[in-house]
Coordinates of C-alpha atoms in Angstrom, one line a residue:
X148 CA -43.1 -141.5 -10.5
X149 CA -45.3 -141.2 -7.5
X150 CA -45.6 -138.3 -5.1
X151 CA -43.6 -138.8 -1.8
X152 CA -45.4 -139.8 1.4
X153 CA -44.7 -136.5 3.1
X154 CA -46.0 -137.8 6.5
X155 CA -43.0 -140.1 6.9
X156 CA -40.7 -137.1 6.8
X157 CA -42.4 -135.3 9.6
X158 CA -40.6 -135.0 12.9
X159 CA -42.1 -136.7 16.0
X160 CA -42.7 -133.2 17.4
X161 CA -44.9 -132.4 14.3
X162 CA -47.3 -135.1 15.5
X163 CA -47.9 -133.0 18.6
X164 CA -49.2 -130.1 16.6
X165 CA -53.0 -129.4 16.9
X166 CA -55.1 -126.9 15.1
X167 CA -56.2 -123.7 16.8
X168 CA -60.0 -123.7 17.4
X169 CA -59.9 -119.9 17.2
X170 CA -58.4 -119.9 13.8
X171 CA -60.9 -122.5 12.5
X172 CA -63.8 -120.4 13.8
X173 CA -62.4 -117.2 12.3
X174 CA -62.2 -119.0 8.9
X175 CA -65.8 -120.1 9.1
X176 CA -66.9 -116.6 10.1
X177 CA -65.1 -115.1 7.1
X178 CA -66.9 -117.5 4.7
X179 CA -70.3 -116.9 6.4
X180 CA -69.7 -113.1 6.3
X181 CA -69.5 -113.0 2.5
X182 CA -73.2 -113.7 2.3
X183 CA -74.7 -112.8 5.7
X184 CA -74.2 -110.2 8.5
X185 CA -72.6 -112.1 11.3
X186 CA -72.7 -110.8 14.9
X187 CA -69.3 -111.9 16.2
X188 CA -68.4 -112.6 19.8
X189 CA -65.5 -114.7 18.7
X190 CA -62.4 -112.5 18.3
X191 CA -60.1 -111.5 21.1
X192 CA -58.8 -108.2 19.8
X193 CA -59.2 -104.5 20.2
X194 CA -61.9 -102.7 18.3
X195 CA -60.4 -101.2 15.2
X196 CA -62.4 -98.0 15.8
X197 CA -60.7 -97.6 19.3
X198 CA -57.2 -98.1 18.0
X199 CA -55.8 -94.6 17.1
X200 CA -55.1 -95.2 13.5
X201 CA -54.8 -91.5 12.6
X202 CA -52.1 -91.1 15.2
X203 CA -50.2 -94.1 13.9
X204 CA -50.4 -92.7 10.3
X205 CA -48.9 -89.4 11.4
X206 CA -46.1 -91.0 13.5
X207 CA -45.3 -93.6 10.8
X208 CA -45.0 -90.9 8.2
X209 CA -42.5 -89.0 10.3
X210 CA -40.6 -92.1 11.3
X211 CA -40.0 -93.2 7.8
X212 CA -38.5 -89.8 7.0
X213 CA -36.3 -89.4 10.1
X214 CA -35.2 -92.9 11.1
X215 CA -32.5 -93.9 8.6
X216 CA -32.4 -97.6 9.7
X217 CA -36.1 -98.2 9.8
X218 CA -35.9 -100.5 6.9
X219 CA -33.0 -102.5 8.3
X220 CA -32.4 -105.0 11.1
X221 CA -32.4 -104.0 14.7
X222 CA -30.7 -106.1 17.4
X223 CA -32.4 -109.4 17.8
X224 CA -33.6 -108.5 21.3
X225 CA -35.0 -105.1 20.1
X226 CA -34.1 -101.5 19.6
X227 CA -32.3 -100.3 22.7
X228 CA -34.3 -97.1 23.0
X229 CA -37.5 -99.1 23.0
X230 CA -36.1 -101.4 25.7
X231 CA -35.3 -98.4 27.8
X232 CA -38.9 -97.1 27.3
X233 CA -40.3 -100.5 28.2
X234 CA -38.3 -100.6 31.4
X235 CA -39.7 -97.2 32.3
X236 CA -43.2 -98.3 31.3
X237 CA -42.9 -101.3 33.7
X238 CA -41.9 -99.0 36.5
X239 CA -44.7 -96.5 35.9
X240 CA -47.6 -98.8 35.1
X241 CA -46.6 -102.1 36.8
X242 CA -44.4 -101.1 39.8
X243 CA -41.6 -103.2 38.5
X244 CA -38.0 -102.0 38.7
X245 CA -35.9 -103.6 35.9
X246 CA -33.2 -102.9 33.4
X247 CA -33.1 -102.9 29.6
X248 CA -30.6 -105.8 29.8
X249 CA -33.4 -108.0 31.3
X250 CA -35.8 -107.3 28.4
X251 CA -36.2 -109.1 25.1
X252 CA -38.6 -107.5 22.6
X253 CA -40.6 -110.2 20.9
X254 CA -43.2 -110.8 18.2
X255 CA -46.1 -110.2 20.6
X256 CA -46.5 -112.0 23.8
X257 CA -46.9 -115.2 21.9
X258 CA -43.2 -115.4 20.8
X259 CA -42.2 -114.8 24.4
X260 CA -44.3 -117.8 25.5
X261 CA -42.8 -119.9 22.8
X262 CA -39.3 -118.9 23.8
X263 CA -40.0 -119.9 27.4
X264 CA -41.0 -123.3 26.2
X265 CA -37.9 -123.7 24.1
X266 CA -35.6 -122.7 26.9
X267 CA -37.2 -124.3 29.9
X268 CA -39.3 -127.3 28.9
X269 CA -38.2 -130.9 28.2
X270 CA -40.4 -133.8 27.1
X271 CA -42.1 -135.2 30.1
X272 CA -41.9 -132.0 32.2
X273 CA -45.0 -131.0 34.1
X274 CA -46.5 -127.5 33.6
X275 CA -49.3 -126.1 35.7
X276 CA -51.9 -123.6 34.4
X277 CA -55.2 -122.2 35.4
X278 CA -58.1 -124.4 34.2
X279 CA -59.2 -123.1 31.8
X280 CA -56.1 -121.4 30.3
X281 CA -55.1 -119.6 27.1
X282 CA -55.5 -122.2 24.3
X283 CA -52.5 -121.0 22.2
X284 CA -50.1 -121.4 25.2
X285 CA -51.5 -124.9 25.8
X286 CA -51.0 -125.7 22.1
X287 CA -47.5 -124.3 21.7
X288 CA -46.1 -125.9 24.9
X289 CA -47.6 -129.3 23.9
X290 CA -45.1 -129.1 20.9
X291 CA -42.4 -129.6 23.5
X292 CA -43.9 -132.8 24.8
X293 CA -44.9 -131.5 28.2
X294 CA -47.7 -132.7 30.4
X295 CA -50.1 -129.9 31.4
X296 CA -52.3 -130.0 34.5
X297 CA -55.0 -127.4 35.1
X298 CA -55.6 -125.9 38.5
X299 CA -59.3 -125.0 39.4
X300 CA -60.5 -121.5 39.6
X301 CA -63.4 -119.7 41.3
X302 CA -64.8 -116.2 41.0
X303 CA -61.6 -114.9 42.5
X304 CA -59.2 -116.6 40.1
X305 CA -56.8 -119.5 40.6
X306 CA -57.4 -121.3 44.0
X307 CA -54.1 -121.3 45.9
X308 CA -55.1 -124.3 48.1
X309 CA -55.7 -126.3 44.9
X310 CA -52.3 -125.3 43.6
X311 CA -50.6 -126.4 46.8
X312 CA -52.5 -129.6 46.8
X313 CA -51.6 -130.4 43.2
X314 CA -47.9 -129.7 43.8
X315 CA -47.8 -131.8 46.9
X316 CA -49.4 -134.7 45.1
X317 CA -47.1 -134.4 42.0
X318 CA -44.0 -134.1 44.3
X319 CA -44.9 -137.3 46.0
X320 CA -45.4 -139.0 42.6
X321 CA -41.9 -137.9 41.6
X322 CA -43.2 -135.6 38.8
X323 CA -40.9 -132.8 37.6
X324 CA -42.9 -129.6 37.8
X325 CA -41.1 -126.7 36.1
X326 CA -43.5 -123.8 36.2
X327 CA -46.9 -122.3 36.7
X328 CA -48.4 -120.3 33.8
X329 CA -50.9 -117.7 34.8
X330 CA -52.9 -114.8 33.4
X331 CA -53.7 -113.1 36.7
X332 CA -55.7 -110.1 35.4
X333 CA -58.6 -110.4 32.9
X334 CA -57.8 -114.0 32.2
X335 CA -58.3 -115.5 28.8
X336 CA -60.8 -117.2 28.4
X337 CA -62.6 -116.6 31.7
X338 CA -62.2 -112.9 32.2
X339 CA -61.5 -113.6 35.9
X340 CA -58.9 -111.7 37.9
X341 CA -56.8 -113.2 40.7
X342 CA -57.6 -111.6 44.0
X343 CA -54.8 -109.5 45.5
X344 CA -54.5 -111.6 48.7
X345 CA -54.2 -114.7 46.6
X346 CA -51.2 -113.3 44.6
X347 CA -48.9 -113.3 47.6
X348 CA -50.1 -116.9 48.4
X349 CA -49.3 -118.1 44.9
X350 CA -45.7 -116.7 45.2
X351 CA -45.3 -118.4 48.5
X352 CA -46.4 -121.7 47.1
X353 CA -44.0 -121.3 44.1
X354 CA -41.1 -120.8 46.6
X355 CA -42.2 -123.7 48.7
X356 CA -42.0 -126.1 45.8
X357 CA -39.2 -124.3 43.9
X358 CA -41.0 -123.7 40.7
X359 CA -41.0 -120.7 38.3
X360 CA -44.0 -118.5 37.5
X361 CA -44.7 -117.2 34.0
X362 CA -47.0 -114.2 34.4
X363 CA -48.8 -113.2 31.2
X364 CA -49.9 -109.6 31.5
X365 CA -51.7 -109.2 28.2
X366 CA -54.9 -107.7 29.8
X367 CA -53.3 -105.8 32.7
X368 CA -54.2 -102.4 31.2
X369 CA -57.9 -103.2 30.5
X370 CA -59.0 -102.9 34.1
X371 CA -62.6 -101.6 34.5
X372 CA -63.0 -101.3 38.2
X373 CA -61.0 -99.4 40.9
X374 CA -59.5 -102.5 42.5
X375 CA -55.9 -103.3 43.6
X376 CA -54.1 -105.7 41.4
X377 CA -50.3 -105.7 41.8
X378 CA -48.3 -107.7 39.3
X379 CA -46.8 -110.9 40.6
X380 CA -43.5 -109.7 39.2
X381 CA -43.7 -106.5 41.4
X382 CA -44.3 -108.7 44.5
X383 CA -41.6 -111.2 43.6
X384 CA -38.7 -111.2 46.1
X385 CA -36.8 -114.3 44.8
X386 CA -36.7 -113.8 41.1
X387 CA -39.1 -116.6 40.3
X388 CA -41.4 -114.6 38.0
X389 CA -40.8 -114.4 34.3
X390 CA -42.9 -111.5 32.9
X391 CA -44.6 -111.7 29.5
X392 CA -45.7 -108.3 28.3
X393 CA -47.7 -107.2 25.3
X394 CA -49.0 -104.0 23.8
X395 CA -51.4 -105.9 21.6
X396 CA -54.6 -105.5 23.5
X397 CA -54.4 -101.8 23.9
X398 CA -52.3 -100.5 20.9
X399 CA -53.3 -103.2 18.4
X400 CA -52.7 -106.9 17.9
X401 CA -51.3 -106.3 14.4
X402 CA -48.3 -104.3 15.7
X403 CA -46.9 -107.6 17.1
X404 CA -44.8 -106.0 19.8
X405 CA -44.4 -107.8 23.1
X406 CA -41.6 -108.6 25.4
X407 CA -40.1 -111.0 27.9
X408 CA -38.5 -109.8 31.1
X409 CA -36.8 -112.0 33.6
X410 CA -33.5 -113.1 35.1
X411 CA -30.4 -112.5 33.0
X412 CA -29.6 -116.2 33.0
X413 CA -32.8 -116.8 31.1
X414 CA -32.9 -113.6 29.1
X415 CA -29.4 -114.2 27.7
X416 CA -30.4 -117.6 26.4
X417 CA -33.6 -116.1 25.0
X418 CA -31.5 -113.6 23.0
X419 CA -29.4 -116.5 21.6
X420 CA -32.4 -118.6 20.7
X421 CA -34.3 -115.7 19.2
X422 CA -31.7 -114.4 16.7
X423 CA -31.8 -117.3 14.3
X424 CA -35.6 -117.5 14.5
X425 CA -36.6 -114.1 13.3
X426 CA -33.5 -111.9 13.2
X427 CA -35.5 -109.1 15.0
X428 CA -39.0 -107.9 15.6
X429 CA -40.5 -105.7 12.9
X430 CA -38.4 -102.6 13.0
X431 CA -41.1 -100.0 11.9
X432 CA -43.5 -101.3 14.5
X433 CA -40.8 -101.1 17.2
X434 CA -40.2 -97.4 16.4
X435 CA -44.0 -96.8 16.2
X436 CA -44.4 -98.2 19.8
X437 CA -41.3 -96.3 20.9
X438 CA -42.9 -93.0 19.7
X439 CA -46.2 -93.8 21.5
X440 CA -44.3 -94.4 24.7
X441 CA -42.0 -91.4 24.3
X442 CA -44.9 -89.1 23.6
X443 CA -46.7 -90.3 26.7
X444 CA -49.9 -91.2 24.8
X445 CA -50.2 -94.8 25.9
X446 CA -52.3 -93.7 28.9
X447 CA -54.7 -91.8 26.7
X448 CA -55.1 -94.7 24.3
X449 CA -55.6 -97.0 27.3
X450 CA -58.3 -94.8 28.9
X451 CA -60.1 -94.6 25.6
X452 CA -60.1 -98.4 25.3
X453 CA -61.3 -98.9 28.9
X454 CA -64.2 -96.5 28.4
X455 CA -65.3 -98.3 25.2
X456 CA -64.9 -101.8 26.5
X457 CA -66.5 -101.1 29.8
X458 CA -69.6 -100.0 28.0
X459 CA -69.6 -103.2 25.9
X460 CA -69.0 -105.4 28.9
X461 CA -71.9 -103.8 30.7
X462 CA -74.2 -104.2 27.7
X463 CA -73.2 -107.9 27.4
X464 CA -73.8 -108.6 31.1
X465 CA -77.2 -106.9 31.0
X466 CA -78.2 -108.9 27.9
X467 CA -77.1 -112.2 29.5
X468 CA -79.2 -111.5 32.6
X469 CA -82.1 -110.6 30.3
X470 CA -82.0 -113.4 27.8
X471 CA -80.1 -116.2 29.6
X472 CA -81.7 -116.3 33.0
X473 CA -80.3 -118.9 35.3
X474 CA -77.2 -119.4 33.2
X475 CA -73.8 -119.4 35.1
X476 CA -71.4 -116.8 33.7
X477 CA -68.3 -114.9 34.7
X478 CA -68.3 -111.1 35.5
X479 CA -65.0 -109.7 34.3
X480 CA -63.4 -106.7 36.0
X481 CA -60.7 -106.7 33.3
X482 CA -59.9 -108.2 29.9
X483 CA -62.2 -108.9 27.0
X484 CA -64.1 -112.1 27.8
X485 CA -67.1 -113.7 29.4
X486 CA -67.7 -117.4 29.9
X487 CA -71.1 -118.9 29.9
X488 CA -72.0 -122.4 31.0
X489 CA -74.6 -124.2 28.9
X490 CA -76.7 -127.1 30.4
X491 CA -74.5 -130.2 30.8
X492 CA -76.2 -132.1 28.0
X493 CA -75.3 -129.5 25.4
X494 CA -71.8 -129.6 23.9
X495 CA -70.3 -126.2 23.2
X496 CA -68.7 -127.1 19.9
X497 CA -72.0 -128.3 18.4
X498 CA -73.9 -125.3 20.0
X499 CA -71.5 -122.7 18.4
X500 CA -71.7 -124.5 15.0
X501 CA -75.5 -124.2 15.0
X502 CA -75.4 -120.7 16.4
X503 CA -73.3 -119.6 13.4
X504 CA -75.1 -121.5 10.7
X505 CA -78.7 -120.9 11.8
X506 CA -78.5 -117.6 13.8
X507 CA -75.5 -115.8 12.3
X508 CA -73.8 -115.4 15.7
X509 CA -70.2 -116.4 16.2
X510 CA -68.8 -117.5 19.5
X511 CA -65.9 -119.8 20.5
X512 CA -66.4 -123.1 22.3
X513 CA -64.2 -122.9 25.4
X514 CA -63.6 -126.7 25.5
X515 CA -60.0 -126.5 24.1
X516 CA -59.1 -124.0 26.7
X517 CA -59.6 -126.6 29.4
X518 CA -57.0 -129.2 30.4
X519 CA -59.7 -131.8 31.2
X520 CA -63.3 -132.5 30.2
X521 CA -64.9 -130.0 32.5
X522 CA -65.3 -127.4 29.8
X523 CA -67.3 -129.4 27.3
X524 CA -70.4 -127.2 27.8
X525 CA -68.7 -123.8 28.2
X526 CA -68.7 -121.0 25.6
X527 CA -66.4 -118.0 25.4
X528 CA -67.8 -114.6 24.4
X529 CA -65.7 -111.6 23.5
X530 CA -67.1 -108.1 23.9
X531 CA -64.3 -105.8 22.8
X532 CA -64.8 -106.4 19.1
X533 CA -68.6 -106.7 19.2
X534 CA -70.5 -103.8 17.7
X535 CA -72.2 -101.9 20.5
X536 CA -75.6 -101.8 18.8
X537 CA -75.6 -105.6 18.1
X538 CA -74.6 -107.0 21.5
X539 CA -78.2 -107.2 22.8
X540 CA -79.4 -108.8 19.6
X541 CA -76.6 -111.3 19.6
X542 CA -77.2 -112.5 23.1
X543 CA -80.9 -112.6 22.4
X544 CA -80.2 -115.1 19.5
X545 CA -78.1 -117.2 21.8
X546 CA -81.0 -117.3 24.2
X547 CA -83.3 -118.3 21.3
X548 CA -81.1 -121.2 20.4
X549 CA -80.8 -122.3 24.0
X550 CA -84.5 -122.2 24.4
X551 CA -84.9 -124.3 21.2
X552 CA -82.6 -126.9 22.5
X553 CA -84.0 -127.2 26.0
X554 CA -87.8 -127.1 25.4

């Protein structure tokens, strides 16, 4: 008897699945870290020392004593009290008036994005994103057989004129464009923030071409400068924006509590689709986040995170200017990331491989975040997880490798 040829049993959709470059790099870092100290600019997470673990321990201890159903299922769309608090949170922090009925609690923002793909996207549909865009959104929506076109950005975020130009061209070609996916604030991977005056223009263009907008707000609460950045959802007068929220970047990625908010027609379908997938989000984590919101401590946790990450951002920018003179880079006013552009003859993937193996510094090649070949020499650096006293040294080593390759 021979083993089956398992590949012949795979669905056609399985052939669209691609590996995550982030996960691959994390695995390499883990192996390397067993024998060497690695300075990592690779992750996209909160600093464990900024997350209020002691508070979580206290709240969790009390919750397991007083919440009788904490070990049972909740409704598939989330604990109703949590949905009420999220609605209040959106009003207080995002200027969005909504109802609990319009909210579905999800396994982080990632599940909300996948749900949107399941509900709205058919094979052959066209999706527009910023270029570059969040790689995991690109990967998961490719599972649904869509075509993805990136819209150029500049220092002020997505360029509305380029969006209009692309939609006009696609319309003339008879292409079916369903939606625009955007991370307007502290964008991943660029760290760029869409200028306030452009946000209104983006909504006007969406209305003009009758498309939906998926607004990913993962980094909205890590804003380091006193600038005005209203959510697209709060400015939306036509119900075109589907809001993807997440507590991951402030409260902790491991909590896995996010949400989808949007029109009832879509939300009701999301509830139906989600139930058979996971039954419900993790109930203990739902109640933990509920207690954080009820006790009004989110703002305190957020302010602590902003103070810590602003310092790290400033240290990274200072080091880039010191050790990488002449290199193009982004200057984030929000989020967790900086992009740097290597000379065109250097490929980011090879550069980061050598950087890890020879210099014990981890970074992510930004190439997979791009929808075309324009990112082959771009590297993403994360500052939120980096150790404060090692940021300067890590950037110095990047400069050392760059000098080695260019002299």
